[in-house]
Amino acid sequence: MKKENKVQKKKYFRSLEQLDGSKEYKEKAHREFPEGASEMNNDWSRRNFMGIMGASIALAGLAGCRRPKEKIVPYVKPPEDVIPGIAQQYATTMPFSTSSYGIVVESHEGRPTKIEGNKLHPSTLGSSNAMIQASMLGLYDPDRSKKVLRKGKEKTFEDFTSFWAEKFAAYKDSKGEGLAVLSESFASPTLARLKKQFEKIFPKARWATYEPVSDENIYDGLRSATGKDIQPIYDYSKADVILSLDSDFTLTESEDITANTGFAAGRTIEDEHSKMNRLYVVETAFSGTGGVADHRLVIKQHEIVRFVHAVAQNLEVWNVDQNLKLSPASAAWLDPLVQDLIDSKGKSLVVAGRRMPKEVHALVYTINEHLENIGRSVRYVERKDTEISSVGSLKDLTYNMKSGSVSTLLMLNTNPIYNAPADFKFNSALKKVENSIHVGLYNDETAKVCSWHIPTTHYLENWSDARSVDGTASVVQPLIAPLFDGKSAVEFLSLAATGEYKDGHNIVRETWGKLLSGSFESSWRKVLHDGLLKGSASKVVGIAGRKIPAELLNLRNNNGIEFVFVPSPSTFDGRFANNGWLQELPGAVTRIAWDNVAQVSKKTADSLGLKSEDLINITIDGREIQMPLWVVPGTANDTVILELGYGRKGIGRIADKAGFDVYPIRTSEAMSYAFGVTIVGTGRTFELANVQDHWSMEDRPIVREATKEDYKYNPEFAKEAVEHPPLESMWDEFKYDKGNQWGMAIDLTTCTGCSACTIACQSENNIPVIGKQEVRNGREMHWIRIDRYFSGDVENSASVEMVHQPVACQHCEMAPCEQVCPVAATVHSDDGLNTMVYNRCIGTRYCANNCPYKVRRFNFFNFTKETPEIVKMAMNPDVTVRSRGVMEKCTYCIQRISKARIEAKKEDRLIVDGDVVVACQQACPANAIAFGDILDKTSNVYQVKARNRAYDLLGELNIRPRTSFLAKIRNLNPNMPKASKSEIENT
Amino acid sequence: MSSNAKDLTNLEVQKELLFDGNPTFGSITEDVCKVVETKPGKLWYVLFGISSSLTVMLFSMIGYLFWEGTGIWGLNNPVGWGWAIVNFVFWVGIGHAGTLISAVLFLLRQRWRTSINRFAEAMTIFAVICALLFPTIHVGRVWLLYWVLPIPNQMEMWPNFRSPLLWDTFAVGTYFTCSLLFWYVGLIPDLATLRDRAKDKMSKLLYGFFSLGWRGGNRQWQHYELAYLVLAGISTPLVLSVHSIVSTDFATSLVPGWHTTIFPPYFVAGAIFSGFAMVMTLALIARKVYNLEHIFTPKVLERMSWVMLLTGSMVGYAYSMEFFIAWYSGNEYERFAFINRAFGPYAWAYWIMISCNVISPQLFWFKKLRTSIPVLFTLSIVVNIGMWFERFVIVMTLSRDYLPSSWDYFSPTIYDVGILVGSFGLFFTMFLLFLRFLPMVAMSEVKGALPEADPHYGGSH
Amino acid sequence: MSLFRKLPGVIIAEFDSTASLLHAAEKMSKEGYKKYDCHSPFPIHGMDQAMKLKRSPMGYIIGTMGTIGMIGMLALTYWTNTYGYQMVISGKEYFSWQAFIPVIFAITILLSAFGAFFGMLALNKLPQLFNPIFGSDRFAKVTNDGFFVSVEADDPMYDEAKVKSFLESIGGKNVEVVKIK
């Protein structure tokens, strides 16, 4: 018990402003009216939000049924019995860079309304992430481009085809001399086929592929190590010891879903005796992955490179005798870490993030090979039909454009004006191109300066196909006919390659004719039904790894401040910038919505004499941008983390007002990180929408945490963390002992704070987007939020630990919110749900005051009043849209419960475990959420709740929450140095 | 008070205490009625102009509030109740002194009350009107507010009688009705006086109508006195019950810092404290505007300052006891809530409250101070500021409860401020109208308190 | 109770002090007058005994009303929670009587107050906007500093001459007969 108390008694610190009681904070606290707080235009800023989703009335007609013309096959039922009110589910695929996610889309009378993972697909395994969930809203984005434009003037697609017809003839003769294509990277049989076709007709044409955030380094590293173009496939579930080298594999790296699932699988423990994997994270920025790490080493990117070499040295896979000048902290790590890796040979895994240079990835390959992990926790397959992003290819292209040797440039879903490396000066290069043709979803930065812009289609409204990283081929089938009459990339590329327009459906079928064996129609139907082609995964390639020659070693060592570019967990590289759900989703670590920030450690901020919300000038060799600074404890000292993907201009009402553009200071020499940045405060501040100002847990037993040893020592530590008198009532309590009694359990050991649940809930329950100002006012509406707490010494980044805790309504059996409602608008159902009766609510907000978890959300304004028809199409018809003045909160997806009840009734049976899968549970890639009948001893949730780690948050209030949490366990390596001791010198 | 209640029953003392000069029945009638019958001075118009324009602002802001929703206030997720509830409790509190003076002191036969009771009752009614305004407008869907009443309806839904907010509805509603009846009953004979003195048709008509044809016959006085006595009798428990019930809005919740049993008595003490301060403020203003120095005598004012000293000290005791219990309970959330009050982001408000409510009334120990009009006036206002902040501090306890992740800071918008200021406008508008058109002193009662009123006066028999 | 009281007339006599009015009252009742009253600007102690008036029934009225309030509210809360619309609220019993006390108390008080107010009006036959007695200008003094005895025409012993002389005999001044014009 003592031990656990120690565990609980970590020194948690408060929000920094408070910690150092800075003058600024005192003012804020003492000033009755912080400027801005009382500005007359509060309602105007709300209007702005209304504007955010406001669309032209012209769209109003679209709300009707738009079932695609072609025959598509439903997942569960044949399409002929479409019963109004009964949702149908279709399998399709979301292409994402060189990967793809197999998904199942719920469609109500022809409107896609909800995305869920496809259990059969290797990249989703039935779950999903925030971006997949939110891509639904992207389909209905009223700001998508709707018109073919020539030099800004409206034209028809026919105008373009006729224009292209003559160009096509001309270039055909010149074998494509002066013709060039800039494409996004893809993994698609059809697109690959069309590319080949294109190159056959235009042999002299140039082809470049570019994405601002890509795995290029990984592929290059593997090529230099093996000489082959191969794709790594990780299976985290097979690894007992995982070493992540700057890889945020649970959130922002490729294949985050399977990574999450596998990692969680190796970490889900029955009791104190179960086996549990151990995660070492070496990183610079604080990532969600760093939060779940058992040991976290926080050093600069440059030192990580040296650290990897040191590991290789110790493992004797890289024997160059060279002083790597490791900091004491890193040095202290080496021996125990390497020992642990060796001890679990064949059951370990070393991964490096996409920011690491190719040398590191080459080394990592060799290390894995040496540790006999290849074929176990990691396997390598050949890449099929994939187009890899290459900065080099873009460099050549721009060079040729400048030299005037490019007369026509086709741009496929790329936006180089916004995100090309600054030193390429793509803008001036483009001016030299006679015909620049842009194909994209938005009339974006690039489209605006191109001579032609063709609106393209969202993946939910076009025919295409894709391969997952392991090569599994799947078809992208439309759920709805194109809303804005765009042309898909497939259609455009085929037009480019053949000179005449062909319909996407036929193009794709043409490709698949070769892929499918046996009767085409039946296997085609099967593919559409399953969402993928079974057995199409690529074979594992066997390679004998080669030793890395020493000259590959890249060991720049420098002083001063290091800058690091990271993709935003919300907008990624900017492609989701106009997505309200993602913009309003607070960062897993920063808890900031609607903006990107320059993250630094407390020490660094102090040394710069700056603090959070200061607007700063960031200069990297002559290029300067402005953005707000934000202190994130646990960030490496003397580094600044710059989030990409914000500060879009003129593409949409949401994107335009969100954040700051970082690309202007990102050059091809330093795509990931480098030294040589100067940071100067402007003396001004910038107000950020931060949903959790308070960092500390105040020594309260909220997230209950212990090391594996302490857990062994006292398996009951979680329950014993609070001492309280016996929980008895003065009255005869209502007995919930009949029928189904719903309950939930959330495992804090596997939760990585990825926020998939939050967006899934938002999509399922029609939760409104309220805009930055309202979030600033502390009125965020998310029904399930991810609380984030830091522990340790803020001054010492190495000592800082982070925990995440998803909190939704706990459905207390003796809910304090119910007794205080004067009109009985929130009462208990006999299956144990704390129900919220919207039409009875008069909005006294007393229930919210009396809720100890503060999970109730109030409609301070009519947040949905001005939602345009087009966005209403995304709404779930099974869930009431709440009006102004009404309280709302998590309902345990009551609509899904009643759906299951109805099904069970129809089949004249009882509801069985698994009939009800709530939205957050369904989305969670870590399967950290269990839900079901707590009276049914065979149910999953019953067994999870029965584990000794289970505890009720604030259970001592005797309110009997129905949601339980499983305490967080960290599996420490006893031989590792204590984090708090190893203060980092910056070498 | 009761210690000097004895000597106060001595007629001579009362006379000396109540009236400067040597008033007769006639002179009292004259003094009080001329206020109503003659045109008011410039000052009245100035004050009325200010307060009525504030009232206009109040209602336009409320209109905007109904149009847009409660989001125009500074409310946020942890702080679901803001200034609306602060103001509600504040105004209800003000009301209490009126009832105390008119009912409790009446039962205690504290005749010195007669000069101020009409006044105090009027204040009660106007304060309660302002108070009722706030719970009404603070709900999200004001057009459905009637659902808190047990009205049979097609949904067969009934209000939840367990909710302290519902208790409020009934308690404050009853309180308002009783105070109104009590006040009106007291007014009837005086309205008759005005009726009989009325010159122009209009006032003849109105006063005639509202005095219900009072004839001052003993067969009427008999029932009248009993009714008055009983109304006083049933208003007395209200003085204690109403604010106790208001305090349960907080006390029955589980918010740390709200969930305390000391609330009811401490709220009642606070209510009387602020109420007397308000009566003092108003009396001093009226006294100046209508030079009624001979009716609101220094002695009466001094006695009121005694009451403020007493209740102020009780409130101070409650503050310290809250802290002690929080520490003694050993409950970490409770302890934090109180430390946070005194040293957290709202410390500034807390210390304003302490200095205004606990320290300033102690000055009343000095006779020199409690008999100086300027000092009394300033302190009466200071005390009301302090009592407003007491409620502010209590409500803001919401900003930091169990889970630090939800903690936030409440900052009022101009609508919060405007509506508070506006409510004062409404209050003073009603009060000035009262001074203008109704007898501000209960003539029949004052006459009844004159020695001549006693049949055995002058030793006949 | 009618708003306007029609009477052939009423005789009033003025007295100069509370004391003299009290004596007058005693004499009137001894003489056996029934429909007479003693008017004064404020209630006078001992007047009830002097006029030999019965005890006021106000107490009963108020008591009854209060009881009705209490029982009524108790019944309402009981019925609505137990039969009207059963709801599980915070896992508490349907009839959580402890929580219903405040409303029951409030309604009890409210009805008692109504009893007091309306009871008083009823017993005093108020409002009665017209009464012949208002015909006398001097009578206006009664709400200022005047003390009067009035005898109404429907008194069994009513006889203008007799009454006038009797009133003068007991010290009444400015005896006048007020008639409706």
Coordinates of N, CA, C and O in Angstrom, one line a residue, chain A residues 14 18 29-30 32-34 37-38 40 43 46-47 692 694 696 698-700 702 777-780 785 787 789 816 818-824 838-846 849-850 852 854 857-858 860-861 884-886 954 956-957, chain B residues 64 66-73 75-78 80-81 83 138-141 143-144 147-148 157-160 162-165 249 253-255 332-333 336 345 348 398 400-409 411-415 417:
Chain A
R14 N 1.1 22.3 -11.5 CA -0.1 22.9 -12.1 C 0.3 23.6 -13.4 O 1.4 23.5 -13.9
Q18 N 0.5 29.2 -13.4 CA 0.3 29.2 -11.9 C 1.6 28.9 -11.2 O 2.0 29.4 -10.2
A29 N -5.8 36.4 -13.4 CA -6.6 35.9 -12.3 C -7.3 37.1 -11.6 O -8.5 37.0 -11.2
H30 N -6.6 38.2 -11.5 CA -7.1 39.3 -10.7 C -8.0 40.2 -11.5 O -8.8 40.9 -11.0
E32 N -10.9 41.4 -13.5 CA -12.3 40.9 -13.6 C -12.7 40.7 -15.0 O -13.3 39.7 -15.4
F33 N -12.1 41.5 -15.9 CA -12.5 41.4 -17.3 C -11.3 41.3 -18.2 O -10.8 42.3 -18.7
P34 N -10.8 40.1 -18.3 CA -9.6 39.9 -19.3 C -10.0 40.4 -20.6 O -11.2 40.2 -21.0
A37 N -12.6 39.0 -23.1 CA -13.7 38.2 -22.5 C -15.0 38.8 -22.6 O -16.0 38.2 -22.8
S38 N -15.0 40.1 -22.5 CA -16.3 40.8 -22.5 C -16.6 41.5 -23.8 O -17.4 42.5 -23.8
M40 N -18.0 42.9 -27.0 CA -19.4 43.0 -27.4 C -19.6 41.9 -28.5 O -20.7 41.4 -28.6
D43 N -21.1 37.4 -29.7 CA -22.1 36.7 -30.6 C -21.6 36.8 -32.0 O -21.9 35.9 -32.8
R46 N -19.5 34.1 -32.7 CA -20.3 32.9 -32.9 C -20.8 32.9 -34.3 O -20.8 31.9 -35.0
R47 N -21.3 34.0 -34.8 CA -21.7 34.1 -36.1 C -20.6 33.6 -37.1 O -20.9 32.9 -38.0
Q692 N -7.6 22.4 -21.7 CA -7.2 22.0 -20.4 C -6.0 22.8 -19.9 O -4.9 22.4 -20.1
H694 N -5.2 23.2 -16.9 CA -4.6 22.6 -15.7 C -3.9 21.3 -16.1 O -4.5 20.4 -16.6
S696 N -1.9 19.4 -13.8 CA -1.6 18.5 -12.7 C -2.9 17.7 -12.2 O -4.0 18.2 -12.4
E698 N -3.2 17.2 -9.1 CA -3.3 17.7 -7.7 C -3.3 16.5 -6.7 O -4.0 16.6 -5.7
D699 N -2.5 15.5 -7.0 CA -2.4 14.4 -6.0 C -3.7 13.7 -5.8 O -3.9 13.0 -4.8
R700 N -4.6 13.8 -6.7 CA -5.9 13.1 -6.5 C -5.9 11.8 -7.3 O -5.2 11.7 -8.3
I702 N -7.0 10.1 -9.6 CA -7.9 10.2 -10.8 C -7.4 9.1 -11.8 O -8.1 8.1 -12.0
N777 N -14.1 29.9 -24.8 CA -15.0 30.2 -23.7 C -15.3 29.0 -22.8 O -16.1 29.1 -21.9
G778 N -14.6 27.9 -23.1 CA -14.8 26.7 -22.3 C -16.1 26.0 -22.5 O -16.7 25.5 -21.6
R779 N -16.6 26.0 -23.8 CA -17.9 25.4 -24.0 C -17.8 24.2 -25.0 O -18.8 23.9 -25.7
E780 N -16.6 23.6 -25.1 CA -16.5 22.5 -26.0 C -17.6 21.4 -25.8 O -18.0 21.2 -24.6
R785 N -14.2 13.1 -23.8 CA -13.0 13.9 -23.9 C -11.8 13.1 -23.4 O -12.0 12.1 -22.7
D787 N -8.8 13.4 -21.1 CA -8.0 14.2 -20.2 C -6.6 13.9 -20.2 O -6.2 12.7 -20.4
Y789 N -2.9 14.5 -18.2 CA -2.2 15.0 -17.0 C -0.7 14.7 -17.1 O -0.3 13.7 -17.7
P816 N -25.9 12.1 -9.2 CA -26.2 13.4 -8.6 C -26.9 14.4 -9.5 O -27.6 15.3 -9.0
E818 N -29.4 13.8 -11.4 CA -30.8 13.6 -11.5 C -31.6 14.3 -10.5 O -32.6 15.0 -10.7
Q819 N -31.2 14.2 -9.2 CA -32.0 14.7 -8.1 C -32.2 16.2 -8.1 O -33.1 16.8 -7.6
V820 N -31.2 16.9 -8.8 CA -31.3 18.4 -8.8 C -32.1 19.0 -9.9 O -32.3 20.2 -9.9
C821 N -32.5 18.2 -10.9 CA -33.2 18.8 -12.0 C -34.7 19.1 -11.6 O -35.4 18.2 -11.2
P822 N -35.1 20.3 -11.7 CA -36.5 20.7 -11.2 C -37.6 20.0 -12.0 O -38.7 19.9 -11.6
V823 N -37.3 19.7 -13.3 CA -38.3 19.2 -14.1 C -38.1 17.7 -14.5 O -38.8 17.2 -15.4
A824 N -37.3 17.0 -13.8 CA -37.0 15.6 -14.0 C -36.7 15.4 -15.5 O -37.3 14.5 -16.1
Y838 N -34.1 15.5 -23.8 CA -33.9 16.8 -24.4 C -35.2 17.6 -24.4 O -35.2 18.8 -24.0
N839 N -36.3 17.1 -24.8 CA -37.5 17.9 -24.9 C -38.1 18.3 -23.6 O -38.9 19.2 -23.5
R840 N -37.6 17.7 -22.5 CA -38.1 18.1 -21.2 C -37.2 19.1 -20.6 O -37.6 19.8 -19.6
C841 N -36.0 19.2 -21.1 CA -35.0 20.1 -20.4 C -35.3 21.5 -20.6 O -35.6 22.0 -21.7
I842 N -35.2 22.3 -19.5 CA -35.4 23.7 -19.6 C -34.1 24.5 -19.4 O -34.0 25.7 -19.6
G843 N -33.0 23.8 -19.2 CA -31.7 24.4 -19.2 C -31.3 25.2 -18.0 O -30.8 26.3 -18.0
T844 N -31.5 24.6 -16.8 CA -31.1 25.3 -15.5 C -29.6 25.1 -15.3 O -29.0 25.8 -14.5
R845 N -29.0 24.1 -16.0 CA -27.6 23.7 -15.9 C -27.2 23.3 -14.5 O -26.0 23.1 -14.2
Y846 N -28.2 23.0 -13.6 CA -27.9 22.6 -12.3 C -27.2 21.2 -12.3 O -26.3 20.9 -11.6
N849 N -23.6 21.4 -13.0 CA -22.9 21.8 -11.8 C -22.7 20.7 -10.8 O -21.6 20.5 -10.2
N850 N -23.7 19.8 -10.7 CA -23.6 18.8 -9.7 C -23.0 17.5 -10.3 O -22.9 16.5 -9.6
P852 N -19.8 15.5 -10.9 CA -18.4 15.5 -10.4 C -17.4 15.3 -11.6 O -16.3 15.6 -11.4
K854 N -18.0 16.5 -14.7 CA -18.2 17.6 -15.6 C -18.2 17.1 -17.1 O -17.5 17.6 -17.9
R857 N -22.8 18.7 -21.3 CA -22.5 19.7 -22.3 C -23.7 20.5 -22.5 O -24.8 20.0 -22.7
F858 N -23.6 21.9 -22.5 CA -24.8 22.7 -22.6 C -24.8 23.5 -23.9 O -23.8 24.0 -24.4
F860 N -25.2 26.5 -25.3 CA -25.3 27.9 -24.9 C -26.0 28.7 -26.0 O -26.6 29.7 -25.7
F861 N -25.8 28.3 -27.2 CA -26.4 29.0 -28.4 C -27.1 27.9 -29.2 O -26.9 26.7 -28.9
R884 N -31.0 25.0 -28.9 CA -30.4 25.9 -27.9 C -31.1 25.7 -26.5 O -32.2 25.3 -26.4
G885 N -30.3 25.9 -25.5 CA -30.8 25.9 -24.1 C -31.0 24.5 -23.5 O -31.7 24.4 -22.5
V886 N -30.4 23.5 -24.2 CA -30.7 22.1 -23.7 C -29.3 21.5 -23.3 O -28.3 21.7 -23.9
L954 N -13.8 8.4 -8.6 CA -14.7 9.1 -7.6 C -15.8 8.2 -7.1 O -16.8 8.7 -6.6
E956 N -15.8 6.9 -4.3 CA -16.0 7.2 -2.9 C -17.1 8.1 -2.6 O -17.6 8.3 -1.5
L957 N -17.7 8.8 -3.7 CA -18.8 9.6 -3.5 C -20.1 8.8 -3.4 O -21.2 9.4 -3.3
Chain B
Y64 N -32.3 40.6 -25.5 CA -31.2 40.1 -26.3 C -30.8 38.7 -25.8 O -30.6 37.8 -26.6
F66 N -32.8 36.5 -24.4 CA -33.8 35.6 -24.8 C -33.6 35.2 -26.3 O -33.8 34.1 -26.7
W67 N -33.1 36.2 -27.0 CA -33.0 36.0 -28.5 C -31.8 35.1 -28.8 O -31.9 34.2 -29.5
E68 N -30.7 35.4 -28.1 CA -29.5 34.6 -28.4 C -29.2 33.4 -27.6 O -28.7 32.4 -28.0
G69 N -29.6 33.4 -26.3 CA -29.3 32.3 -25.4 C -28.3 32.7 -24.3 O -27.6 33.7 -24.5
T70 N -28.2 31.9 -23.3 CA -27.4 32.2 -22.2 C -25.9 32.3 -22.5 O -25.1 32.7 -21.6
G71 N -25.6 32.0 -23.7 CA -24.2 32.0 -24.1 C -23.6 33.5 -24.1 O -22.4 33.6 -24.1
I72 N -24.5 34.5 -24.1 CA -24.0 35.8 -24.1 C -23.4 36.2 -22.7 O -22.7 37.2 -22.6
W73 N -23.6 35.3 -21.8 CA -23.0 35.5 -20.5 C -21.6 34.8 -20.5 O -21.3 34.1 -21.4
L75 N -20.7 32.3 -18.9 CA -20.7 30.9 -18.4 C -19.9 30.0 -19.2 O -19.6 30.2 -20.4
N76 N -19.4 28.9 -18.6 CA -18.7 27.9 -19.4 C -18.9 26.5 -18.7 O -19.8 26.4 -17.9
N77 N -18.1 25.5 -19.1 CA -18.4 24.2 -18.7 C -18.4 23.9 -17.2 O -19.4 23.5 -16.7
P78 N -17.3 24.2 -16.5 CA -17.5 24.0 -15.1 C -18.4 25.0 -14.4 O -19.1 24.6 -13.5
G80 N -21.5 26.5 -14.5 CA -22.8 26.5 -15.2 C -23.7 27.7 -14.6 O -24.6 28.1 -15.3
W81 N -23.4 28.1 -13.4 CA -24.1 29.2 -12.8 C -23.2 30.4 -12.7 O -22.1 30.3 -12.1
W83 N -23.3 35.0 -12.7 CA -23.9 36.1 -11.9 C -25.4 36.0 -11.7 O -25.9 36.6 -10.8
H138 N -32.3 32.9 -16.2 CA -31.1 32.2 -16.4 C -31.3 30.8 -17.0 O -30.3 30.2 -17.4
V139 N -32.5 30.4 -17.2 CA -32.7 29.1 -17.8 C -32.5 29.1 -19.3 O -32.7 30.2 -19.9
G140 N -32.2 28.0 -19.9 CA -31.9 27.9 -21.3 C -33.1 28.2 -22.2 O -33.0 28.8 -23.2
R141 N -34.2 27.6 -21.7 CA -35.4 27.7 -22.6 C -36.5 28.4 -21.7 O -37.4 27.7 -21.2
W143 N -39.1 30.0 -22.2 CA -40.5 29.8 -22.6 C -41.1 28.6 -22.1 O -42.3 28.4 -22.2
L144 N -40.3 27.7 -21.5 CA -40.8 26.5 -20.9 C -40.8 26.5 -19.4 O -41.0 25.5 -18.7
W147 N -42.9 24.8 -16.6 CA -42.8 23.3 -16.3 C -42.4 23.0 -14.9 O -42.5 21.9 -14.4
V148 N -41.9 24.1 -14.2 CA -41.5 23.8 -12.8 C -42.7 23.8 -11.9 O -42.6 23.4 -10.7
M157 N -46.5 14.7 -17.0 CA -45.2 14.9 -16.4 C -45.4 15.8 -15.2 O -46.2 16.7 -15.2
W158 N -44.7 15.5 -14.1 CA -44.7 16.4 -12.9 C -43.3 16.9 -12.6 O -42.4 16.2 -12.9
P159 N -43.2 18.0 -11.9 CA -41.9 18.5 -11.5 C -41.3 17.5 -10.6 O -41.9 16.6 -10.0
N160 N -39.9 17.6 -10.4 CA -39.2 16.8 -9.5 C -39.1 17.5 -8.1 O -38.2 18.4 -8.0
R162 N -37.8 16.8 -5.6 CA -36.5 16.6 -4.9 C -35.5 17.7 -5.1 O -34.6 17.9 -4.4
S163 N -35.8 18.5 -6.2 CA -34.8 19.5 -6.6 C -34.9 20.8 -5.8 O -35.9 21.4 -5.7
P164 N -33.7 21.1 -5.2 CA -33.7 22.4 -4.4 C -34.2 23.6 -5.3 O -34.8 24.5 -4.7
L165 N -34.0 23.5 -6.6 CA -34.5 24.6 -7.4 C -36.0 24.7 -7.3 O -36.6 25.8 -7.3
D249 N -29.7 25.1 -2.4 CA -29.3 25.0 -3.8 C -27.8 24.6 -3.8 O -27.4 23.8 -4.7
S253 N -25.9 19.9 -2.9 CA -25.1 19.4 -4.0 C -23.9 18.7 -3.5 O -23.6 18.7 -2.3
L254 N -23.1 18.1 -4.4 CA -21.9 17.4 -3.9 C -20.7 18.2 -4.3 O -19.5 17.7 -4.3
V255 N -20.8 19.4 -4.7 CA -19.7 20.2 -5.1 C -18.9 20.6 -3.9 O -19.4 21.1 -2.9
E332 N -9.8 15.7 1.0 CA -8.9 16.5 0.3 C -9.6 17.5 -0.7 O -9.1 18.6 -0.8
Y333 N -10.7 17.1 -1.2 CA -11.4 18.0 -2.2 C -11.9 19.2 -1.4 O -11.8 20.3 -1.8
F336 N -9.1 21.5 -0.4 CA -8.6 22.3 -1.6 C -9.6 23.4 -1.9 O -9.2 24.5 -2.1
P345 N -7.3 31.5 -7.9 CA -7.5 32.6 -8.8 C -8.5 33.6 -8.3 O -8.6 34.7 -8.8
W348 N -8.7 37.4 -4.9 CA -9.1 38.8 -4.8 C -10.5 39.0 -4.3 O -10.8 39.8 -3.5
L398 N -17.5 26.6 -8.2 CA -17.7 25.6 -9.3 C -16.5 25.5 -10.2 O -16.2 24.5 -10.8
R400 N -13.5 25.1 -9.9 CA -12.5 24.1 -9.6 C -13.1 23.0 -8.7 O -13.1 23.2 -7.5
D401 N -13.6 21.9 -9.3 CA -14.1 20.9 -8.4 C -13.3 19.6 -8.4 O -12.1 19.7 -8.1
Y402 N -13.8 18.5 -8.8 CA -13.1 17.2 -8.6 C -12.0 17.0 -9.6 O -10.9 16.7 -9.3
L403 N -12.3 17.1 -10.9 CA -11.3 16.7 -11.9 C -10.6 17.9 -12.5 O -11.2 18.7 -13.2
P404 N -9.3 18.1 -12.1 CA -8.6 19.3 -12.6 C -8.6 19.5 -14.1 O -8.5 20.7 -14.6
S405 N -8.9 18.5 -14.8 CA -8.9 18.6 -16.3 C -10.0 19.6 -16.7 O -10.0 20.2 -17.7
S406 N -11.1 19.7 -15.9 CA -12.2 20.5 -16.3 C -12.1 21.9 -15.7 O -13.0 22.7 -16.0
W407 N -11.1 22.2 -14.9 CA -11.1 23.5 -14.3 C -11.0 24.6 -15.3 O -10.4 24.5 -16.4
D408 N -11.7 25.7 -15.0 CA -11.7 26.9 -15.9 C -11.9 28.1 -15.1 O -12.1 28.1 -13.9
Y409 N -11.8 29.2 -15.8 CA -12.0 30.5 -15.1 C -13.1 31.3 -15.7 O -13.3 31.3 -16.9
S411 N -15.1 34.6 -16.6 CA -15.0 36.0 -16.8 C -16.3 36.6 -17.3 O -16.8 36.1 -18.3
P412 N -16.9 37.5 -16.6 CA -18.2 38.1 -17.0 C -18.1 38.8 -18.3 O -17.0 39.4 -18.6
T413 N -19.2 38.9 -19.0 CA -19.3 39.7 -20.2 C -20.1 41.0 -19.8 O -20.6 41.1 -18.7
I414 N -20.2 41.9 -20.8 CA -20.9 43.2 -20.4 C -22.3 42.9 -20.1 O -23.0 43.6 -19.5
Y415 N -22.8 41.7 -20.6 CA -24.2 41.4 -20.3 C -24.4 41.0 -18.9 O -25.4 41.3 -18.2
V417 N -22.6 42.2 -16.4 CA -22.5 43.4 -15.6 C -23.8 44.2 -15.9 O -24.4 44.7 -14.9

